[in-house]
mmCIF file of C-alpha atoms in Angstrom:
data_model
loop_
_atom_site.group_PDB
_atom_site.id
_atom_site.type_symbol
_atom_site.label_atom_id
_atom_site.label_comp_id
_atom_site.label_asym_id
_atom_site.label_seq_id
_atom_site.Cartn_x
_atom_site.Cartn_y
_atom_site.Cartn_z
ATOM 1 C CA MET A 1 8.869 29.891 10.841
ATOM 2 C CA TYR A 2 7.991 26.242 11.298
ATOM 3 C CA LYS A 3 10.455 23.594 10.140
ATOM 4 C CA VAL A 4 9.170 20.477 8.404
ATOM 5 C CA THR A 5 11.609 17.679 7.559
ATOM 6 C CA THR A 6 11.208 14.771 5.178
ATOM 7 C CA THR A 7 12.939 11.512 6.040
ATOM 8 C CA ASP A 8 13.242 9.511 2.840
ATOM 9 C CA MET A 9 11.699 11.169 -0.193
ATOM 10 C CA LEU A 10 13.295 12.440 -3.369
ATOM 11 C CA ASP A 11 12.784 16.153 -3.949
ATOM 12 C CA PRO A 12 11.137 18.130 -5.240
ATOM 13 C CA VAL A 13 7.859 17.349 -3.500
ATOM 14 C CA ILE A 14 6.051 20.258 -5.117
ATOM 15 C CA PRO A 15 2.601 20.183 -3.415
ATOM 16 C CA GLU A 16 4.014 20.129 0.124
ATOM 17 C CA GLU A 17 6.632 22.761 -0.656
ATOM 18 C CA ASN A 18 4.095 25.256 -1.966
ATOM 19 C CA ILE A 19 1.516 24.644 0.750
ATOM 20 C CA LEU A 20 4.050 24.873 3.570
ATOM 21 C CA ARG A 21 5.800 27.947 2.207
ATOM 22 C CA GLU A 22 2.525 29.797 1.636
ATOM 23 C CA ASN A 23 1.524 29.074 5.229
ATOM 24 C CA GLY A 24 4.723 30.085 7.013
ATOM 25 C CA ALA A 25 6.652 26.831 7.100
ATOM 26 C CA GLN A 26 9.816 25.652 5.374
ATOM 27 C CA LEU A 27 10.471 22.163 4.013
ATOM 28 C CA PHE A 28 13.885 20.524 4.504
ATOM 29 C CA TYR A 29 14.833 17.326 2.691
ATOM 30 C CA GLY A 30 16.454 14.640 4.799
ATOM 31 C CA TYR A 31 17.618 11.213 3.677
ATOM 32 C CA TYR A 32 17.885 8.782 6.537
ATOM 33 C CA LYS A 33 20.557 6.072 6.560
ATOM 34 C CA ASP A 34 20.096 4.535 9.993
ATOM 35 C CA GLU A 35 18.407 5.287 13.293
ATOM 36 C CA ALA A 36 21.170 7.588 14.548
ATOM 37 C CA ASN A 37 21.065 9.591 11.339
ATOM 38 C CA LEU A 38 17.261 9.730 11.473
ATOM 39 C CA ILE A 39 17.420 11.146 14.989
ATOM 40 C CA ASP A 40 19.927 13.753 13.821
ATOM 41 C CA ILE A 41 17.857 15.026 10.884
ATOM 42 C CA THR A 42 14.507 15.106 12.692
ATOM 43 C CA ARG A 43 15.436 16.233 16.215
ATOM 44 C CA ASP A 44 14.532 19.913 15.785
ATOM 45 C CA ALA A 45 11.612 19.520 13.353
ATOM 46 C CA ASP A 46 8.175 20.951 14.096
ATOM 47 C CA GLY A 47 6.670 18.507 11.609
ATOM 48 C CA ILE A 48 7.884 15.353 9.875
ATOM 49 C CA ILE A 49 6.871 13.802 6.559
ATOM 50 C CA THR A 50 7.919 10.164 6.323
ATOM 51 C CA PHE A 51 7.503 7.398 3.767
ATOM 52 C CA LEU A 52 9.282 4.211 4.855
ATOM 53 C CA ALA A 53 11.745 5.478 7.482
ATOM 54 C CA PRO A 54 11.283 3.616 10.803
ATOM 55 C CA MET A 55 9.909 6.202 13.217
ATOM 56 C CA THR A 56 10.674 4.131 16.301
ATOM 57 C CA ALA A 57 10.044 5.068 19.924
ATOM 58 C CA LYS A 58 13.711 6.030 20.246
ATOM 59 C CA VAL A 59 13.484 8.394 17.278
ATOM 60 C CA ILE A 60 10.185 9.882 18.452
ATOM 61 C CA ASN A 61 11.401 10.362 22.033
ATOM 62 C CA SER A 62 14.374 12.350 20.682
ATOM 63 C CA LEU A 63 12.083 14.918 19.030
ATOM 64 C CA GLN A 64 12.332 18.258 20.803
ATOM 65 C CA HIS A 65 9.191 20.101 19.691
ATOM 66 C CA CYS A 66 7.529 18.077 16.957
ATOM 67 C CA GLN A 67 3.778 18.582 16.644
ATOM 68 C CA VAL A 68 2.859 16.260 13.785
ATOM 69 C CA ILE A 69 4.182 13.221 11.907
ATOM 70 C CA VAL A 70 2.669 12.534 8.494
ATOM 71 C CA ARG A 71 2.968 9.058 6.978
ATOM 72 C CA ARG A 72 2.892 9.936 3.287
ATOM 73 C CA GLY A 73 0.634 7.050 2.297
ATOM 74 C CA ILE A 74 -2.102 4.789 3.603
ATOM 75 C CA GLY A 75 -0.364 2.422 6.023
ATOM 76 C CA TYR A 76 1.488 3.747 9.065
ATOM 77 C CA ASP A 77 3.113 0.623 10.482
ATOM 78 C CA ASN A 78 6.546 2.283 10.332
ATOM 79 C CA VAL A 79 5.456 4.855 12.951
ATOM 80 C CA ASP A 80 5.313 4.005 16.662
ATOM 81 C CA VAL A 81 1.909 5.594 17.188
ATOM 82 C CA GLU A 82 1.857 4.875 20.915
ATOM 83 C CA ALA A 83 5.165 6.673 21.439
ATOM 84 C CA ALA A 84 3.984 9.632 19.392
ATOM 85 C CA THR A 85 0.723 9.839 21.322
ATOM 86 C CA SER A 86 2.529 9.854 24.658
ATOM 87 C CA LYS A 87 4.542 12.881 23.478
ATOM 88 C CA GLY A 88 1.471 14.718 22.250
ATOM 89 C CA ILE A 89 2.387 14.315 18.577
ATOM 90 C CA ALA A 90 -0.447 13.980 16.074
ATOM 91 C CA VAL A 91 0.080 11.124 13.605
ATOM 92 C CA VAL A 92 -1.515 11.573 10.206
ATOM 93 C CA ASN A 93 -1.844 9.359 7.134
ATOM 94 C CA VAL A 94 -3.442 9.810 3.695
ATOM 95 C CA PRO A 95 -5.979 6.982 3.423
ATOM 96 C CA ASP A 96 -7.861 7.938 0.270
ATOM 97 C CA TYR A 97 -5.528 9.109 -2.462
ATOM 98 C CA CYS A 98 -4.775 6.132 -4.740
ATOM 99 C CA THR A 99 -7.858 3.917 -4.827
ATOM 100 C CA ASP A 100 -8.174 3.918 -8.612
ATOM 101 C CA GLU A 101 -4.444 3.484 -9.176
ATOM 102 C CA VAL A 102 -4.126 0.395 -6.962
ATOM 103 C CA ALA A 103 -7.332 -1.064 -8.389
ATOM 104 C CA ASP A 104 -6.025 -0.563 -11.926
ATOM 105 C CA HIS A 105 -2.645 -2.065 -11.061
ATOM 106 C CA THR A 106 -4.278 -5.081 -9.423
ATOM 107 C CA MET A 107 -6.354 -5.713 -12.520
ATOM 108 C CA ALA A 108 -3.266 -5.278 -14.711
ATOM 109 C CA LEU A 109 -1.452 -7.962 -12.706
ATOM 110 C CA LEU A 110 -4.496 -10.222 -12.830
ATOM 111 C CA LEU A 111 -4.816 -9.864 -16.609
ATOM 112 C CA CYS A 112 -1.098 -10.410 -17.174
ATOM 113 C CA ALA A 113 -1.262 -13.604 -15.124
ATOM 114 C CA ALA A 114 -4.523 -14.831 -16.649
ATOM 115 C CA ARG A 115 -3.474 -14.206 -20.252
ATOM 116 C CA ARG A 116 0.199 -15.219 -19.771
ATOM 117 C CA ILE A 117 1.322 -11.843 -21.152
ATOM 118 C CA ILE A 118 4.813 -11.788 -19.651
ATOM 119 C CA GLN A 119 5.513 -15.420 -20.559
ATOM 120 C CA GLY A 120 4.279 -14.814 -24.083
ATOM 121 C CA TRP A 121 6.533 -11.788 -24.485
ATOM 122 C CA ASP A 122 9.511 -13.747 -23.117
ATOM 123 C CA GLN A 123 8.750 -16.502 -25.615
ATOM 124 C CA VAL A 124 8.637 -14.106 -28.562
ATOM 125 C CA LYS A 125 11.851 -12.367 -27.445
ATOM 126 C CA SER A 126 13.595 -15.742 -27.422
ATOM 127 C CA ARG A 127 12.517 -16.235 -31.073
ATOM 128 C CA GLN A 128 9.837 -18.800 -30.281
ATOM 129 C CA TRP A 129 6.221 -18.754 -31.430
ATOM 130 C CA ASP A 130 4.130 -21.505 -29.890
ATOM 131 C CA TYR A 131 1.089 -20.503 -27.851
ATOM 132 C CA ARG A 132 0.535 -24.130 -26.867
ATOM 133 C CA LYS A 133 3.437 -23.843 -24.440
ATOM 134 C CA LEU A 134 1.495 -21.155 -22.568
ATOM 135 C CA LEU A 135 -1.580 -23.295 -21.937
ATOM 136 C CA PRO A 136 -3.860 -23.761 -20.101
ATOM 137 C CA ILE A 137 -5.519 -20.352 -20.275
ATOM 138 C CA HIS A 138 -8.951 -20.165 -18.670
ATOM 139 C CA ALA A 139 -11.687 -17.692 -19.546
ATOM 140 C CA LEU A 140 -12.204 -14.951 -16.975
ATOM 141 C CA LYS A 141 -15.950 -15.578 -17.198
ATOM 142 C CA ASP A 142 -15.307 -19.048 -15.801
ATOM 143 C CA SER A 143 -13.185 -17.717 -12.940
ATOM 144 C CA VAL A 144 -13.671 -16.506 -9.365
ATOM 145 C CA LEU A 145 -11.809 -13.563 -7.848
ATOM 146 C CA GLY A 146 -11.432 -13.648 -4.075
ATOM 147 C CA LEU A 147 -10.742 -10.318 -2.368
ATOM 148 C CA LEU A 148 -9.125 -10.592 1.048
ATOM 149 C CA GLY A 149 -10.555 -7.432 2.589
ATOM 150 C CA PHE A 150 -13.326 -5.202 1.259
ATOM 151 C CA GLY A 151 -12.283 -1.605 1.830
ATOM 152 C CA LYS A 152 -12.278 1.155 -0.787
ATOM 153 C CA ILE A 153 -9.624 -0.417 -3.012
ATOM 154 C CA PRO A 154 -11.110 -3.935 -3.239
ATOM 155 C CA ARG A 155 -14.528 -2.417 -3.822
ATOM 156 C CA ALA A 156 -13.067 -0.518 -6.781
ATOM 157 C CA ILE A 157 -11.451 -3.748 -7.995
ATOM 158 C CA SER A 158 -14.770 -5.599 -7.766
ATOM 159 C CA GLU A 159 -16.353 -3.058 -10.115
ATOM 160 C CA ARG A 160 -13.589 -3.560 -12.666
ATOM 161 C CA ALA A 161 -13.502 -7.339 -12.276
ATOM 162 C CA ARG A 162 -17.208 -7.776 -12.859
ATOM 163 C CA CYS A 163 -16.840 -5.888 -16.153
ATOM 164 C CA PHE A 164 -14.545 -8.728 -17.276
ATOM 165 C CA GLY A 165 -17.124 -11.327 -16.242
ATOM 166 C CA LEU A 166 -15.355 -12.533 -13.110
ATOM 167 C CA THR A 167 -17.440 -13.788 -10.209
ATOM 168 C CA VAL A 168 -16.277 -11.858 -7.135
ATOM 169 C CA GLN A 169 -16.290 -12.913 -3.502
ATOM 170 C CA THR A 170 -14.689 -11.416 -0.421
ATOM 171 C CA SER A 171 -13.688 -12.253 3.120
ATOM 172 C CA ASP A 172 -13.773 -9.369 5.596
ATOM 173 C CA PRO A 173 -14.918 -9.613 9.233
ATOM 174 C CA PHE A 174 -15.727 -5.900 9.333
ATOM 175 C CA VAL A 175 -18.439 -5.783 6.663
ATOM 176 C CA SER A 176 -21.952 -7.208 6.518
ATOM 177 C CA ARG A 177 -23.406 -9.613 3.979
ATOM 178 C CA ASP A 178 -25.945 -6.977 2.913
ATOM 179 C CA PHE A 179 -23.246 -4.338 2.364
ATOM 180 C CA VAL A 180 -21.212 -6.711 0.205
ATOM 181 C CA ALA A 181 -24.277 -7.793 -1.753
ATOM 182 C CA VAL A 182 -24.981 -4.191 -2.778
ATOM 183 C CA HIS A 183 -21.669 -4.323 -4.667
ATOM 184 C CA GLY A 184 -22.559 -7.575 -6.427
ATOM 185 C CA VAL A 185 -20.103 -9.543 -4.306
ATOM 186 C CA LYS A 186 -20.526 -12.643 -2.138
ATOM 187 C CA LEU A 187 -19.285 -12.665 1.473
ATOM 188 C CA VAL A 188 -17.487 -15.869 2.460
ATOM 189 C CA SER A 189 -15.128 -17.096 5.161
ATOM 190 C CA SER A 190 -11.401 -16.798 4.567
ATOM 191 C CA GLU A 191 -11.197 -20.597 4.345
ATOM 192 C CA GLU A 192 -13.838 -20.725 1.605
ATOM 193 C CA LEU A 193 -12.154 -17.858 -0.215
ATOM 194 C CA PHE A 194 -8.815 -19.693 -0.244
ATOM 195 C CA ARG A 195 -10.432 -22.965 -1.343
ATOM 196 C CA THR A 196 -12.671 -21.707 -4.122
ATOM 197 C CA SER A 197 -10.995 -18.669 -5.691
ATOM 198 C CA ASP A 198 -9.058 -18.820 -8.953
ATOM 199 C CA PHE A 199 -7.491 -15.423 -8.236
ATOM 200 C CA ILE A 200 -6.836 -14.253 -4.672
ATOM 201 C CA SER A 201 -6.031 -10.574 -4.198
ATOM 202 C CA VAL A 202 -4.780 -9.285 -0.836
ATOM 203 C CA HIS A 203 -6.122 -5.984 0.542
ATOM 204 C CA VAL A 204 -5.636 -5.861 4.308
ATOM 205 C CA PRO A 205 -3.557 -3.369 6.337
ATOM 206 C CA LEU A 206 -0.256 -4.379 7.892
ATOM 207 C CA ALA A 207 -1.488 -4.643 11.464
ATOM 208 C CA LYS A 208 0.315 -7.033 13.810
ATOM 209 C CA SER A 209 -2.616 -9.437 13.553
ATOM 210 C CA ASN A 210 -2.250 -9.559 9.755
ATOM 211 C CA ILE A 211 1.446 -10.397 9.526
ATOM 212 C CA GLY A 212 1.683 -13.792 7.820
ATOM 213 C CA LEU A 213 -2.098 -13.854 7.365
ATOM 214 C CA VAL A 214 -1.690 -15.702 4.055
ATOM 215 C CA SER A 215 0.043 -18.619 5.716
ATOM 216 C CA ARG A 216 1.306 -22.055 4.815
ATOM 217 C CA GLN A 217 -2.075 -23.395 5.891
ATOM 218 C CA ALA A 218 -3.784 -20.967 3.517
ATOM 219 C CA PHE A 219 -1.622 -22.101 0.591
ATOM 220 C CA ASP A 220 -2.518 -25.717 1.364
ATOM 221 C CA MET A 221 -6.195 -24.807 0.893
ATOM 222 C CA MET A 222 -5.727 -23.090 -2.480
ATOM 223 C CA LYS A 223 -6.327 -24.587 -5.899
ATOM 224 C CA PRO A 224 -3.190 -25.775 -7.734
ATOM 225 C CA SER A 225 -4.262 -23.390 -10.507
ATOM 226 C CA ALA A 226 -4.686 -20.394 -8.167
ATOM 227 C CA VAL A 227 -3.022 -17.033 -8.755
ATOM 228 C CA LEU A 228 -2.067 -14.911 -5.716
ATOM 229 C CA ILE A 229 -1.959 -11.126 -6.168
ATOM 230 C CA ASN A 230 -0.622 -8.694 -3.574
ATOM 231 C CA THR A 231 -0.752 -4.918 -3.939
ATOM 232 C CA ALA A 232 -1.141 -4.337 -0.172
ATOM 233 C CA ARG A 233 1.962 -4.947 1.981
ATOM 234 C CA GLY A 234 4.548 -7.705 1.683
ATOM 235 C CA PRO A 235 4.569 -9.100 5.253
ATOM 236 C CA VAL A 236 0.862 -9.950 5.046
ATOM 237 C CA ILE A 237 2.035 -13.019 3.118
ATOM 238 C CA ASP A 238 4.314 -15.643 4.650
ATOM 239 C CA GLU A 239 6.976 -15.285 1.961
ATOM 240 C CA SER A 240 8.801 -18.546 2.666
ATOM 241 C CA ALA A 241 5.475 -20.399 2.475
ATOM 242 C CA LEU A 242 4.713 -18.617 -0.807
ATOM 243 C CA ILE A 243 8.046 -19.694 -2.283
ATOM 244 C CA ASP A 244 7.424 -23.296 -1.268
ATOM 245 C CA ALA A 245 3.876 -23.197 -2.674
ATOM 246 C CA LEU A 246 5.145 -21.915 -6.027
ATOM 247 C CA LYS A 247 7.914 -24.528 -6.128
ATOM 248 C CA ASN A 248 5.769 -27.532 -5.224
ATOM 249 C CA GLY A 249 2.750 -26.562 -7.304
ATOM 250 C CA SER A 250 0.376 -25.795 -4.432
ATOM 251 C CA ILE A 251 -0.483 -22.669 -6.421
ATOM 252 C CA ALA A 252 0.259 -21.769 -10.028
ATOM 253 C CA PHE A 253 1.330 -18.143 -10.001
ATOM 254 C CA ALA A 254 2.060 -15.026 -7.944
ATOM 255 C CA ALA A 255 1.775 -11.419 -9.115
ATOM 256 C CA LEU A 256 3.244 -9.046 -6.548
ATOM 257 C CA ASP A 257 3.804 -5.317 -6.230
ATOM 258 C CA VAL A 258 5.176 -5.670 -2.694
ATOM 259 C CA THR A 259 7.597 -7.960 -0.873
ATOM 260 C CA THR A 260 8.567 -8.516 2.748
ATOM 261 C CA LYS A 261 11.826 -6.606 2.353
ATOM 262 C CA GLU A 262 12.029 -3.728 -0.095
ATOM 263 C CA PRO A 263 13.900 -3.343 -2.330
ATOM 264 C CA ILE A 264 13.909 -7.105 -2.831
ATOM 265 C CA GLU A 265 17.324 -8.709 -2.345
ATOM 266 C CA ALA A 266 19.275 -9.430 -5.538
ATOM 267 C CA ASN A 267 19.485 -13.163 -4.815
ATOM 268 C CA HIS A 268 15.861 -13.607 -3.728
ATOM 269 C CA PRO A 269 14.278 -16.889 -4.940
ATOM 270 C CA LEU A 270 11.215 -15.090 -6.326
ATOM 271 C CA LEU A 271 13.408 -13.402 -8.936
ATOM 272 C CA GLU A 272 14.366 -16.777 -10.415
ATOM 273 C CA MET A 273 10.828 -18.128 -10.811
ATOM 274 C CA GLU A 274 9.009 -18.150 -14.141
ATOM 275 C CA ASN A 275 5.636 -18.258 -12.400
ATOM 276 C CA VAL A 276 6.088 -14.871 -10.707
ATOM 277 C CA ILE A 277 5.513 -11.260 -11.781
ATOM 278 C CA LEU A 278 7.103 -8.565 -9.611
ATOM 279 C CA THR A 279 6.699 -4.813 -9.849
ATOM 280 C CA PRO A 280 8.596 -2.314 -7.631
ATOM 281 C CA HIS A 281 5.852 -1.169 -5.210
ATOM 282 C CA PHE A 282 4.368 1.491 -7.444
ATOM 283 C CA ALA A 283 0.715 0.464 -7.677
ATOM 284 C CA PHE A 284 -0.122 3.679 -5.815
ATOM 285 C CA TYR A 285 1.455 5.959 -8.403
ATOM 286 C CA SER A 286 -0.017 8.355 -10.902
ATOM 287 C CA GLU A 287 0.710 12.042 -11.351
ATOM 288 C CA ARG A 288 -2.773 12.814 -10.065
ATOM 289 C CA ALA A 289 -2.430 10.551 -7.027
ATOM 290 C CA VAL A 290 0.908 12.065 -6.022
ATOM 291 C CA ARG A 291 -0.511 15.585 -6.320
ATOM 292 C CA ILE A 292 -3.458 14.669 -4.088
ATOM 293 C CA LEU A 293 -1.113 12.913 -1.649
ATOM 294 C CA GLY A 294 1.084 15.988 -1.343
ATOM 295 C CA GLU A 295 -1.823 18.372 -0.944
ATOM 296 C CA LYS A 296 -3.448 16.297 1.774
ATOM 297 C CA SER A 297 -0.248 15.706 3.757
ATOM 298 C CA GLY A 298 0.857 19.338 3.517
ATOM 299 C CA GLY A 299 -2.627 20.572 4.361
ATOM 300 C CA ASP A 300 -2.870 18.450 7.503
ATOM 301 C CA ILE A 301 0.498 19.702 8.762
ATOM 302 C CA ILE A 302 -0.665 23.299 8.434
ATOM 303 C CA LYS A 303 -3.917 22.443 10.189
ATOM 304 C CA VAL A 304 -1.976 21.212 13.220
ATOM 305 C CA PHE A 305 0.299 24.265 13.171
ATOM 306 C CA ASN A 306 -2.855 26.417 13.097
ATOM 307 C CA GLY A 307 -4.316 24.629 16.120
ATOM 308 C CA CYS A 308 -6.788 22.497 14.167
ATOM 309 C CA ILE A 309 -7.459 18.766 14.193
ATOM 310 C CA PRO A 310 -6.040 17.227 10.986
ATOM 311 C CA GLU A 311 -8.378 15.576 8.504
ATOM 312 C CA SER A 312 -6.802 12.099 8.763
ATOM 313 C CA LEU A 313 -5.768 11.761 12.403
ATOM 314 C CA VAL A 314 -4.514 8.250 13.173
ATOM 315 C CA ASN A 315 -4.320 8.703 16.964
ATOM 316 C CA PRO A 316 -7.384 10.581 18.267
ATOM 317 C CA GLU A 317 -6.196 9.704 21.785
ATOM 318 C CA VAL A 318 -3.618 12.476 21.392
ATOM 319 C CA LEU A 319 -6.432 15.036 21.694
ATOM 320 C CA LYS A 320 -6.501 14.336 25.442
ATOM 321 C CA ILE A 321 -3.008 15.848 25.525
ATOM 322 C CA ARG A 322 -3.316 18.320 22.655
ATOM 323 C CA THR A 323 -6.373 20.091 24.020
ATOM 324 C CA ASP A 324 -5.400 23.108 21.931
ATOM 325 C CA LEU A 325 -6.398 21.340 18.710
ATOM 326 C CA LYS A 326 -9.911 22.268 17.582
ATOM 327 C CA ARG A 327 -12.064 21.168 14.681
ATOM 328 C CA SER A 328 -11.981 23.187 11.462
ATOM 329 C CA LYS A 329 -13.783 23.184 8.141
ATOM 330 C CA GLY A 330 -12.273 22.756 4.679
ATOM 331 C CA ASN A 331 -8.928 21.636 3.313
ATOM 332 C CA ILE A 332 -5.752 23.632 2.801
ATOM 333 C CA THR A 333 -4.304 23.450 -0.697
ATOM 334 C CA SER A 334 -1.693 25.313 -2.657
ATOM 335 C CA ARG A 335 -2.837 28.306 -4.665
ATOM 336 C CA ARG A 336 -0.531 27.223 -7.512
#
């Protein structure tokens, strides 16, 4: 029987459990504390399911017979893919499970910021009732939403945003002007996006080249009335530059589902600012999304165990080593 170990997830993870058990594998729940502990709980695993645990080269090189590491989510920056590839370990992610959820959450943050919902509620709770203290409030139909990146999630956001009358533009070096135009969106440079957008929403992966992408220079370009939204990954934004921009009025507001360090530290300056909304990195979540996430991650593990190439293989270079892996048709899901 194959052994699959989780590194940092609360049980029960029902979809994976059922799929693995029905296909001759057993799921063990591990809760990493540090690198040494992570090595201890994963050393003898045939497969690993990880969320945020740092799967470093040291951890990966300690694995005795692991065949597959699944990053239970879209990004996989916590996995040393190069180290895994060199050991013949397939790395898998789940890139397409929460598009609607993140798009909805982004729009919720945008609307809360635009309509001053949180500030209004705080005012009422403190027994005040004076909307004039919440002004100015601009009409969405007079506003421009800038999407930094134009993958599946920002495309879903653009559909929602245009329903509210927002003009939408994007900056993404990997898409064409014609492709963007089909979605009713204008393609601009990142500099123009920063300068002309009333709302700027971040949707780029946490690659090394994107760390600190929204920089101090970017904040200097933004409108003083601009709202920055981030439902991607925290380190994409230079957090110290963001704090300074919020303090000195370079931008008006930030609405964030992610931060550089998570959970955010108890004494973090962002927690003391009235012009900030923070949610605890749950834009991805819905019961449906989590079910799909579990089914896809469990299914890809079984594919590898069965000698098949997983659906969402991050490191195709590993196939030069894992010549036993062949292409298959269809997905593996639980019968329950």
